[in-house]
């Protein structure tokens, strides 16, 4: 017998294992490449969001600048004295000498134009190149009043001549239209824009047929516009905002460029390959990686500027924006490829030994978590450090757990040195106590709190708004407080200045009414004062309190249209004269319609003649359909009229006046308003004030 040949071990299991390992390695490499590509896309999306925020901010700033220019010339167009002058001029067929007291009014208008031009920047910027010998100076900026035919009747000293593109701009304006002349270079090579606003007849509507003239403003689009393109707090050197417009097959660059090109000195073809500016105009709000006017690869987005041909392009060099990201991702790619190689080696070892699989998997998980944590921390820093507001996280012990760059810049301490320090050592004892008080208050409330406070000493008093958010470590454990603080001093100061201006205007209008109607002198101011007292007793909002007070003061403004013989007559009036007096109240609405109050003053005046039962004028509104400030003014006006002595009768005493008002509840008056008046008189020292009023002697009859 012969022995059988020995069986050779099969190589199939080894081949299968080798193929599986190869597939695993290739799959790992593909996965790593996809992961890195996903991370690049995520970084691009983060920049898309950030550029969008910056672009929205800059576009809003440019729009506000345009609105501010229109606001300046609109303030002229809505000036009552100017409207009266232009109305008389239109009625006189353009003959200025036929206008009442023409010389004085013309002098006043010239002063008004000059002051408004200086305040609104409608003046030429001084330049050495402008002062050339033997060269006639040509105006480049200013304000002008135009009559109905578009002819200049008054202008500031620096106003350019009404010719060329400015004349065409005026001539092509439709009646009643507010327009802006697009940017172009003036004779000195500087960018120039113009704004036009219609002037409507006094007591007229805003219909085109009631236009009696226009206000034309021409100014240089200088640093006050172009400085708005710079984002506060931006750290990227290549971050740049441009204003561009499409002109036929070309793109004009309206703003100064980072390479030193002056405004309106560069034009590129719209079909320039991969041009970021062309993409931005064609795709408002879009985002792309393209090439800019320097042929540099950039990340870019755009926002259209409403009401203009302009488009804002916000861009940043890709190399600048993604340099850190590219470096990190390249390192990550190398690291992950090495990890893949190590994993392949490890798997081979596991196949051979089977002991190191769990260790390799744990190492991979920890590495991924570390990379994710680092990425999240960098993103948080990027977002918070780009904000101009101060952001900090204050823990239970009064220590800073986080602070953004704005906080570090404010206190002059490196950002990395702030974490862990006591608030008192960073800000000082007094500010630290304020922050800790906010922390304790929001902890007790358990919800977000917004607080507005005045801080600092008299010489450096500031108004700050703090948004305080409770932060919890777990569902039932308080971890600290996030405080976001913004300096709103400028906004509050402007609001207070505007309120003072409104009160000056109201006082001036009251003086005009009292001068014409001496028998009712101080009636309007007393009505306004009592309306405010009633509104405060009813705990209305600040805007409604202001609306009640101002409407009470201004409700008789329309009496300036009533002849003095009617106002000062001590005897009875005819039906026509009584109707004229009633209609004068509605005329008050027209006088104040163009004034910007915080509350609904004009609508309140329009409804003062309404009655609770719906039998009033002009619309027959009923009950709650009447604005509450209007119901308050109705009661206050009736009360003041009752207790005030007149030439033909003495004033009622307080109890008799209240009895009359209570008798009108349900027909003329709102019960809540009358009750609030009674509460003010009986419980808040109101009787003392109005008892003194009833002692005022009667005016002698005229």
XYZ file of C-alpha atoms in Angstrom:
702
model
C 0.000 0.000 0.000
C 1.119 3.410 -0.708
C 0.632 6.281 1.764
C -1.857 9.088 0.816
C -0.365 12.499 -0.072
C -0.621 15.055 2.795
C -3.463 17.630 2.483
C -2.231 21.217 1.853
C -3.795 23.841 4.115
C -6.395 25.957 2.321
C -5.428 29.606 1.543
C -9.061 30.716 1.208
C -9.491 32.071 4.770
C -6.271 34.078 4.441
C -7.396 35.486 1.101
C -10.807 36.418 2.445
C -9.264 38.134 5.447
C -6.840 40.032 3.187
C -9.618 41.216 0.892
C -11.741 42.292 3.879
C -8.801 44.207 5.326
C -8.128 45.905 1.976
C -11.799 46.903 1.665
C -11.717 48.243 5.213
C -8.588 50.316 4.562
C -9.924 51.751 1.291
C -13.264 52.487 2.907
C -11.473 54.176 5.783
C -9.483 56.421 3.454
C -12.632 57.368 1.515
C -14.431 58.070 4.781
C -11.566 60.271 5.980
C -11.593 62.254 2.734
C -15.360 62.710 2.932
C -15.132 63.716 6.580
C -12.520 66.366 5.814
C -14.585 67.625 2.891
C -17.647 67.821 5.141
C -15.641 69.843 7.657
C -14.554 72.238 4.900
C -18.187 72.672 3.871
C -19.129 73.314 7.500
C -16.474 76.003 7.811
C -17.768 77.588 4.597
C -21.309 77.557 5.984
C -20.072 79.207 9.166
C -18.447 81.954 7.082
C -21.590 82.244 4.985
C -23.563 82.917 8.160
C -20.998 85.387 9.504
C -20.626 87.282 6.216
C -24.422 87.403 5.988
C -24.669 88.988 9.435
C -21.978 91.542 8.572
C -23.576 92.277 5.176
C -26.998 92.777 6.798
C -25.422 95.153 9.318
C -23.588 97.245 6.693
C -26.552 97.287 4.277
C -28.800 98.469 7.106
C -26.283 101.213 7.951
C -26.232 102.426 4.312
C -30.045 102.356 4.158
C -30.206 104.373 7.380
C -27.796 106.905 5.857
C -30.068 107.300 2.810
C -33.143 107.600 5.054
C -31.310 110.218 7.135
C -30.673 112.348 4.021
C -34.318 112.112 3.023
C -35.198 112.895 6.638
C -33.206 116.140 6.539
C -34.861 117.461 3.392
C -38.254 116.098 4.504
C -37.908 118.157 7.706
C -37.637 121.214 5.467
C -40.494 120.153 3.205
C -42.747 119.644 6.246
C -41.768 122.907 7.970
C -45.061 124.811 8.470
C -43.485 128.232 7.812
C -41.935 127.002 4.566
C -45.218 125.352 3.513
C -47.119 128.581 4.103
C -44.555 130.591 2.080
C -44.587 128.115 -0.821
C -48.387 127.939 -0.765
C -48.634 131.734 -1.024
C -45.991 131.736 -3.752
C -47.929 129.137 -5.756
C -51.153 131.100 -5.342
C -49.306 134.252 -6.522
C -48.212 132.471 -9.696
C -44.548 132.471 -8.649
C -44.368 136.202 -7.896
C -42.294 136.347 -4.736
C -43.083 140.023 -4.122
C -46.745 139.123 -3.781
C -46.018 136.915 -0.771
C -46.914 138.391 2.611
C -43.842 139.981 4.268
C -41.671 138.536 1.511
C -38.343 140.010 2.659
C -38.599 138.684 6.221
C -39.827 135.265 5.125
C -37.120 134.962 2.471
C -34.435 135.837 5.043
C -35.850 133.243 7.433
C -35.887 130.584 4.689
C -32.261 131.317 3.779
C -31.252 130.891 7.425
C -33.327 127.688 7.656
C -31.660 126.303 4.520
C -28.176 127.201 5.773
C -28.718 125.660 9.224
C -30.235 122.467 7.770
C -27.444 122.174 5.194
C -24.780 122.497 7.880
C -26.510 120.012 10.164
C -27.222 117.459 7.444
C -23.827 117.677 5.716
C -25.163 119.313 2.533
C -22.017 121.422 2.341
C -18.831 121.044 0.353
C -15.861 119.368 2.049
C -12.877 121.744 2.147
C -9.940 120.694 -0.005
C -6.702 122.353 -0.965
C -7.301 121.423 -4.593
C -10.453 123.504 -4.576
C -8.616 126.775 -3.898
C -6.917 127.309 -7.273
C -6.062 130.841 -8.326
C -7.981 132.465 -11.177
C -10.530 129.612 -11.252
C -14.163 130.336 -10.591
C -15.517 128.232 -7.742
C -18.507 126.082 -8.686
C -20.854 124.846 -5.970
C -20.820 121.106 -5.317
C -23.205 120.704 -2.375
C -26.125 122.526 -0.830
C -29.881 122.870 -0.439
C -32.339 124.667 -2.699
C -36.058 125.442 -2.703
C -37.740 124.920 -6.062
C -41.114 126.307 -7.067
C -43.802 124.254 -8.741
C -42.122 124.714 -12.115
C -38.762 123.436 -10.851
C -37.122 126.870 -10.694
C -34.803 127.668 -7.765
C -36.174 130.435 -5.539
C -33.664 130.110 -2.673
C -30.433 128.179 -2.185
C -27.425 127.888 0.116
C -24.122 129.462 -0.905
C -22.495 126.220 -2.062
C -25.439 124.885 -4.084
C -24.362 123.733 -7.575
C -26.104 125.290 -10.579
C -29.399 123.729 -11.670
C -28.166 122.273 -14.937
C -27.017 119.079 -16.589
C -27.891 115.844 -14.833
C -29.269 117.687 -11.780
C -31.685 119.671 -13.951
C -32.756 116.491 -15.778
C -33.259 114.797 -12.397
C -35.572 117.599 -11.238
C -37.495 117.831 -14.528
C -38.202 114.078 -14.717
C -39.519 113.813 -11.144
C -43.205 112.935 -11.042
C -45.424 115.222 -8.893
C -45.489 114.134 -5.265
C -42.514 111.774 -5.776
C -39.540 111.472 -3.417
C -36.398 110.669 -5.462
C -32.686 110.071 -5.152
C -30.216 110.943 -7.926
C -27.713 108.116 -8.351
C -24.053 108.657 -7.487
C -21.722 110.263 -10.041
C -18.562 112.372 -10.003
C -18.904 116.132 -9.608
C -16.684 118.668 -11.393
C -13.943 118.098 -8.789
C -13.929 114.326 -9.265
C -15.719 113.510 -6.005
C -18.783 111.263 -5.699
C -22.014 113.238 -5.529
C -25.653 112.299 -4.825
C -28.863 114.343 -4.722
C -32.218 113.997 -2.975
C -35.581 115.535 -3.869
C -38.672 115.806 -1.636
C -42.032 117.419 -2.518
C -43.502 120.342 -0.566
C -47.271 120.179 -0.183
C -49.625 123.075 0.419
C -50.378 123.929 4.023
C -53.586 122.148 5.097
C -53.421 120.249 1.833
C -53.116 116.521 1.296
C -50.152 114.610 -0.064
C -51.834 114.239 -3.439
C -49.647 115.299 -6.413
C -52.088 118.094 -7.188
C -51.344 119.703 -3.803
C -47.584 119.938 -4.408
C -46.416 123.573 -4.372
C -42.677 123.072 -4.701
C -39.709 120.853 -3.851
C -36.611 120.699 -1.645
C -33.451 119.685 -3.504
C -30.387 118.533 -1.561
C -27.013 117.838 -3.193
C -24.095 116.452 -1.198
C -20.800 114.658 -1.571
C -20.933 110.960 -0.743
C -17.845 111.175 1.389
C -16.532 109.515 4.537
C -19.888 109.769 6.314
C -21.230 107.175 3.823
C -18.164 105.107 3.049
C -17.112 104.767 6.700
C -20.355 102.817 7.238
C -18.910 100.013 5.106
C -16.322 99.184 7.795
C -17.559 96.513 10.243
C -16.783 97.441 13.868
C -14.712 94.847 15.670
C -13.707 92.931 12.532
C -10.317 91.231 12.841
C -9.836 89.875 9.309
C -7.578 92.274 7.429
C -9.085 91.352 4.067
C -12.738 91.790 5.116
C -14.117 94.437 2.738
C -17.546 95.848 1.894
C -18.115 97.425 -1.539
C -20.933 99.384 -3.114
C -21.390 98.456 -6.795
C -24.044 98.936 -9.453
C -24.834 97.434 -12.842
C -24.576 99.813 -15.805
C -25.419 98.056 -19.033
C -22.752 95.400 -19.643
C -20.439 96.898 -17.001
C -20.164 97.052 -13.233
C -19.273 100.364 -11.552
C -17.405 100.345 -8.229
C -18.995 103.210 -6.273
C -16.999 103.067 -3.032
C -13.252 103.326 -2.337
C -11.408 100.024 -2.791
C -8.855 98.368 -0.538
C -6.180 98.652 -3.237
C -6.387 102.465 -3.097
C -8.773 102.998 -6.034
C -10.960 106.069 -5.485
C -14.774 105.955 -5.745
C -16.223 105.559 -9.255
C -12.737 105.090 -10.736
C -12.984 101.401 -11.614
C -15.319 99.574 -14.008
C -15.230 95.894 -14.984
C -17.189 93.970 -17.575
C -20.171 92.151 -16.140
C -19.146 88.907 -17.902
C -15.665 88.842 -16.365
C -15.149 85.129 -15.550
C -16.032 84.150 -11.955
C -16.358 87.820 -10.878
C -17.739 87.954 -7.319
C -19.283 91.407 -7.811
C -21.226 90.278 -10.918
C -22.487 87.222 -9.026
C -23.593 89.400 -6.098
C -25.636 91.740 -8.332
C -27.264 88.840 -10.182
C -27.934 86.812 -6.997
C -28.903 89.147 -4.124
C -28.287 87.383 -0.834
C -26.288 84.614 -2.519
C -22.971 83.220 -1.297
C -20.116 81.833 -3.369
C -16.354 81.341 -3.601
C -15.281 83.452 -6.592
C -12.672 86.033 -7.609
C -12.927 89.757 -6.864
C -11.761 92.872 -8.732
C -8.122 92.043 -7.772
C -8.500 88.542 -9.286
C -8.129 87.158 -5.757
C -10.174 84.180 -4.572
C -12.731 85.405 -2.032
C -15.802 84.332 -0.080
C -18.559 86.776 -1.007
C -22.204 87.545 -0.334
C -24.398 90.485 -1.297
C -27.355 92.587 -0.189
C -29.364 95.002 -2.396
C -29.821 98.548 -1.046
C -33.559 99.221 -1.224
C -34.644 102.183 -3.335
C -31.284 102.447 -5.174
C -29.365 100.744 -7.965
C -26.679 99.844 -5.427
C -25.658 96.409 -4.242
C -23.475 95.856 -1.180
C -20.817 93.167 -1.629
C -19.310 91.781 1.585
C -16.207 89.677 0.934
C -13.110 88.254 2.570
C -10.054 86.621 1.045
C -10.415 82.842 1.122
C -6.791 82.493 2.174
C -7.408 84.844 5.100
C -10.758 83.368 6.131
C -9.929 79.671 5.818
C -6.168 79.658 6.438
C -6.535 78.363 9.958
C -9.291 75.973 8.900
C -7.227 74.615 5.972
C -4.217 74.102 8.208
C -6.309 72.373 10.848
C -8.124 70.173 8.341
C -4.917 69.233 6.527
C -3.401 68.230 9.820
C -6.593 66.408 10.672
C -6.500 64.636 7.296
C -2.931 63.510 7.880
C -3.777 62.483 11.413
C -6.862 60.553 10.348
C -5.004 58.846 7.513
C -2.339 57.868 9.981
C -5.067 56.688 12.301
C -6.561 54.677 9.437
C -3.163 53.142 8.780
C -2.711 52.405 12.437
C -6.196 50.946 12.584
C -5.396 48.734 9.599
C -2.250 47.574 11.355
C -4.226 47.118 14.517
C -6.898 45.104 12.736
C -4.225 42.919 11.256
C -2.848 42.476 14.725
C -6.368 41.779 16.042
C -6.817 39.192 13.350
C -3.558 37.712 14.499
C -3.930 38.286 18.194
C -7.480 39.612 18.824
C -6.494 41.590 21.892
C -6.177 45.282 20.930
C -9.519 45.987 19.193
C -11.207 47.698 22.142
C -8.139 49.904 22.828
C -7.990 51.095 19.197
C -11.734 51.870 19.151
C -11.506 53.837 22.420
C -8.547 55.830 21.123
C -10.478 56.706 17.971
C -13.522 57.858 19.967
C -11.473 60.045 22.284
C -9.632 61.612 19.387
C -12.889 62.428 17.584
C -14.339 63.934 20.753
C -11.229 66.080 21.234
C -11.408 67.364 17.653
C -15.127 68.099 17.991
C -14.615 69.948 21.284
C -11.821 72.051 19.806
C -13.950 72.924 16.790
C -16.924 73.960 18.930
C -14.730 76.110 21.187
C -13.170 77.881 18.206
C -16.588 78.527 16.689
C -17.923 79.943 19.987
C -14.932 82.280 20.232
C -15.338 83.349 16.595
C -19.007 84.260 17.103
C -18.702 86.021 20.485
C -15.460 87.881 19.745
C -16.952 89.395 16.584
C -19.717 91.078 18.577
C -19.294 94.708 19.767
C -21.301 93.961 22.915
C -19.739 92.684 26.137
C -20.477 89.022 26.934
C -19.502 87.276 30.162
C -20.499 84.241 32.234
C -20.573 84.893 35.989
C -20.721 81.895 38.341
C -22.257 81.585 41.801
C -18.996 82.618 43.471
C -18.718 85.865 41.486
C -15.942 84.547 39.211
C -15.762 84.920 35.438
C -16.069 81.597 33.657
C -16.084 83.200 30.195
C -15.520 86.668 28.702
C -15.424 87.748 25.053
C -12.906 90.092 23.456
C -15.064 93.189 24.038
C -14.828 92.647 27.824
C -11.069 92.142 27.614
C -10.611 95.328 25.564
C -12.775 97.296 28.007
C -10.804 96.319 31.120
C -7.409 96.157 29.391
C -6.659 92.586 30.448
C -5.727 89.746 28.056
C -8.748 87.573 27.336
C -7.139 84.347 28.518
C -6.294 85.945 31.897
C -9.919 86.820 32.748
C -11.266 83.288 33.247
C -11.375 82.365 36.927
C -10.911 85.895 38.267
C -13.345 87.577 40.658
C -15.583 90.195 39.028
C -14.582 92.696 41.726
C -10.900 92.396 40.786
C -11.657 92.788 37.073
C -14.260 95.587 37.076
C -13.952 97.097 40.543
C -16.258 96.777 43.589
C -19.190 98.917 42.382
C -19.687 97.360 38.897
C -19.141 93.884 40.383
C -21.945 94.456 42.900
C -24.244 95.506 40.044
C -23.465 92.350 38.060
C -23.897 90.155 41.136
C -27.250 91.841 41.904
C -28.397 91.056 38.342
C -27.208 87.458 38.778
C -29.142 87.054 42.038
C -32.279 88.639 40.571
C -32.349 86.427 37.481
C -31.664 83.372 39.653
C -34.703 84.226 41.776
C -36.882 84.884 38.709
C -35.696 81.797 36.881
C -35.966 83.500 33.486
C -34.202 85.953 31.200
C -34.162 89.575 32.389
C -33.503 92.792 30.424
C -32.354 95.728 32.581
C -31.551 99.326 31.542
C -29.386 101.237 34.024
C -27.400 104.457 34.264
C -23.858 103.781 35.406
C -20.714 105.820 36.019
C -20.140 109.235 37.566
C -21.458 112.609 36.345
C -18.511 113.144 34.036
C -18.776 109.690 32.439
C -22.434 108.757 32.935
C -23.523 106.015 30.541
C -26.763 104.146 29.880
C -26.347 100.397 29.438
C -28.801 97.638 28.577
C -28.018 94.249 30.076
C -29.650 91.017 28.909
C -29.238 88.524 31.740
C -29.781 84.802 31.034
C -29.744 82.066 33.715
C -27.435 79.135 32.867
C -28.081 75.756 34.492
C -25.524 72.983 34.895
C -28.377 70.460 35.198
C -32.147 70.693 35.211
C -32.209 71.650 38.901
C -28.754 73.165 39.513
C -28.034 76.855 38.833
C -24.676 77.172 37.076
C -24.277 80.918 36.666
C -25.460 83.888 34.608
C -24.735 84.956 31.047
C -24.649 88.776 30.886
C -24.765 90.526 27.494
C -24.285 94.270 27.984
C -24.642 97.021 25.377
C -23.953 100.756 25.693
C -27.114 102.569 24.533
C -26.121 106.031 25.794
C -26.263 107.599 22.348
C -29.724 106.194 21.555
C -31.176 107.286 24.919
C -29.626 110.749 24.626
C -31.090 111.161 21.144
C -34.523 110.029 22.349
C -34.456 112.511 25.244
C -33.295 115.308 22.913
C -36.129 114.489 20.524
C -38.658 114.535 23.368
C -37.401 117.962 24.512
C -37.701 119.260 20.942
C -41.270 117.983 20.684
C -42.187 119.682 23.939
C -40.676 122.972 22.688
C -42.750 122.644 19.505
C -45.910 121.924 21.504
C -45.286 124.920 23.807
C -44.811 127.184 20.785
C -48.048 125.973 19.197
C -49.931 126.442 22.487
C -48.669 130.024 22.719
C -50.026 130.720 19.233
C -53.483 129.361 20.169
C -53.635 131.221 23.517
C -52.711 134.504 21.828
C -55.715 134.231 19.504
C -58.216 133.092 22.168
C -57.468 134.959 25.445
C -60.773 133.789 26.992
C -59.523 130.171 26.806
C -55.867 130.935 27.632
C -54.117 127.929 29.182
C -57.121 125.698 28.408
C -55.050 123.446 26.132
C -52.089 123.129 28.505
C -54.434 122.333 31.423
C -56.250 119.738 29.315
C -52.920 118.146 28.399
C -51.740 118.148 32.025
C -54.986 116.591 33.293
C -54.975 114.018 30.456
C -51.504 112.909 31.518
C -52.596 112.641 35.186
C -55.594 110.460 34.240
C -53.486 108.262 31.912
C -50.877 107.745 34.643
C -53.614 106.853 37.150
C -54.849 104.203 34.678
C -51.259 102.833 34.342
C -51.141 103.230 30.549
C -47.981 102.604 28.540
C -45.484 105.518 28.201
C -46.471 105.973 24.531
C -50.206 106.201 25.341
C -49.510 108.600 28.243
C -47.552 110.846 25.870
C -50.309 110.587 23.234
C -52.968 111.658 25.772
C -50.873 114.595 27.030
C -49.837 115.954 23.611
C -53.294 115.450 22.095
C -54.824 117.348 25.020
C -52.374 120.192 24.473
C -52.883 120.333 20.711
C -56.602 119.642 20.323
C -57.383 123.373 19.930
C -54.516 124.061 17.530
C -56.967 124.317 14.653
C -58.424 127.456 16.216
C -55.771 129.472 14.443
C -58.000 129.022 11.381
C -61.030 130.482 13.207
C -61.417 134.286 12.977
C -60.500 136.122 16.168
C -63.883 137.836 16.147
C -65.533 134.436 16.652
C -63.065 133.262 19.323
C -63.284 136.448 21.425
C -67.054 136.997 21.190
C -68.758 136.909 24.586
C -72.242 136.417 23.158
C -73.762 133.325 21.475
C -72.415 132.034 18.156
C -74.374 131.239 15.035
C -74.820 127.635 13.881
C -72.252 128.161 11.126
C -69.771 129.640 13.579
C -70.257 126.740 16.006
C -69.675 124.290 13.148
C -66.508 126.206 12.213
C -65.210 125.843 15.782
C -66.041 122.095 15.773
C -64.254 121.579 12.457
C -61.179 123.386 13.772
C -60.510 120.391 16.038
C -60.162 118.101 13.010
C -57.907 120.703 11.390
C -55.564 120.177 14.366
C -54.948 116.660 13.022
C -53.596 118.052 9.740
C -51.168 120.352 11.562
C -49.545 117.542 13.591
C -49.798 114.698 11.061
C -46.215 115.247 9.899
C -44.697 115.350 13.409
C -43.196 112.055 14.596
C -44.564 111.362 18.087
C -43.908 108.083 19.872
C -47.614 107.652 20.615
C -50.704 107.894 18.342
C -51.194 111.663 18.794
C -52.741 112.392 15.387
C -55.214 109.488 15.592
C -56.122 110.495 19.156
C -56.916 114.047 17.968
C -59.000 112.606 15.143
C -61.175 110.683 17.645
C -61.575 113.301 20.410
C -64.979 114.282 19.040
C -66.304 110.682 19.236
C -68.790 109.684 21.966
C -69.076 106.458 23.939
C -72.571 105.707 22.536
C -71.432 106.171 18.892
C -73.175 109.505 18.235
C -69.956 111.540 17.956
C -67.914 112.785 15.027
C -66.321 112.294 12.547
C -66.814 108.500 12.137
C -69.340 107.636 14.827
C -66.969 105.237 16.600
C -68.405 103.510 19.656
C -67.105 102.293 23.046
C -63.832 100.339 22.860
C -63.423 101.174 19.152
C -62.345 104.659 20.319
C -58.686 104.892 21.315
C -58.274 105.029 25.102
C -56.103 108.222 24.915
C -58.937 109.879 22.922
C -61.497 108.904 25.586
C -59.199 110.382 28.240
C -58.764 113.694 26.376
C -62.550 113.944 25.868
C -63.152 113.695 29.638
C -60.232 116.019 30.522
C -61.358 118.652 27.995
C -64.940 118.581 29.286
C -63.776 118.882 32.908
C -61.416 121.800 32.217
C -64.150 123.589 30.259
C -66.598 123.135 33.167
C -64.349 124.354 35.997
C -62.688 127.166 34.045
C -64.309 130.619 34.352
C -65.226 132.316 31.088
C -66.241 135.864 30.188
C -69.955 134.953 30.097
C -70.055 132.558 33.126
C -68.155 131.461 36.247
C -66.543 128.036 36.471
C -68.322 125.104 38.174
C -66.976 123.773 41.451
C -65.239 120.393 41.372
C -68.148 118.341 42.726
C -70.597 119.864 40.261
C -68.241 119.171 37.361
C -67.746 115.557 38.501
C -71.496 115.119 38.850
C -71.961 116.328 35.273
C -69.315 113.910 34.026
C -70.829 110.968 35.919
C -74.171 111.908 34.389
C -72.631 111.528 30.921
C -71.251 108.007 31.536
C -72.542 105.583 28.936
C -73.474 108.300 26.482
C -70.563 110.699 26.133
C -67.894 109.270 28.442
C -66.134 106.039 29.402
C -66.873 105.022 33.018
C -63.263 103.933 33.691
C -61.868 107.308 32.607
C -64.303 109.308 34.742
C -63.525 107.024 37.723
C -59.784 107.572 37.192
C -60.341 111.359 37.167
C -62.291 111.152 40.422
C -59.555 109.019 41.980
C -56.911 111.540 40.915
C -58.871 114.454 42.377
C -59.821 112.764 45.656
C -56.777 110.622 46.417
C -53.824 112.253 44.666
C -54.025 115.934 45.624
C -55.829 116.867 42.423
C -58.434 118.961 44.217
C -55.821 121.444 45.409
C -54.702 122.189 41.859
C -58.200 122.553 40.426
C -59.549 124.507 43.415
C -56.911 127.153 42.672
C -58.087 127.187 39.051
C -61.671 128.022 40.015
C -60.392 131.106 41.892
C -58.943 132.686 38.704
C -60.867 135.946 37.968
C -62.971 136.234 34.832
C -61.506 137.987 31.812
C -63.291 141.256 30.982
C -65.544 141.008 27.904
C -64.186 142.475 24.673
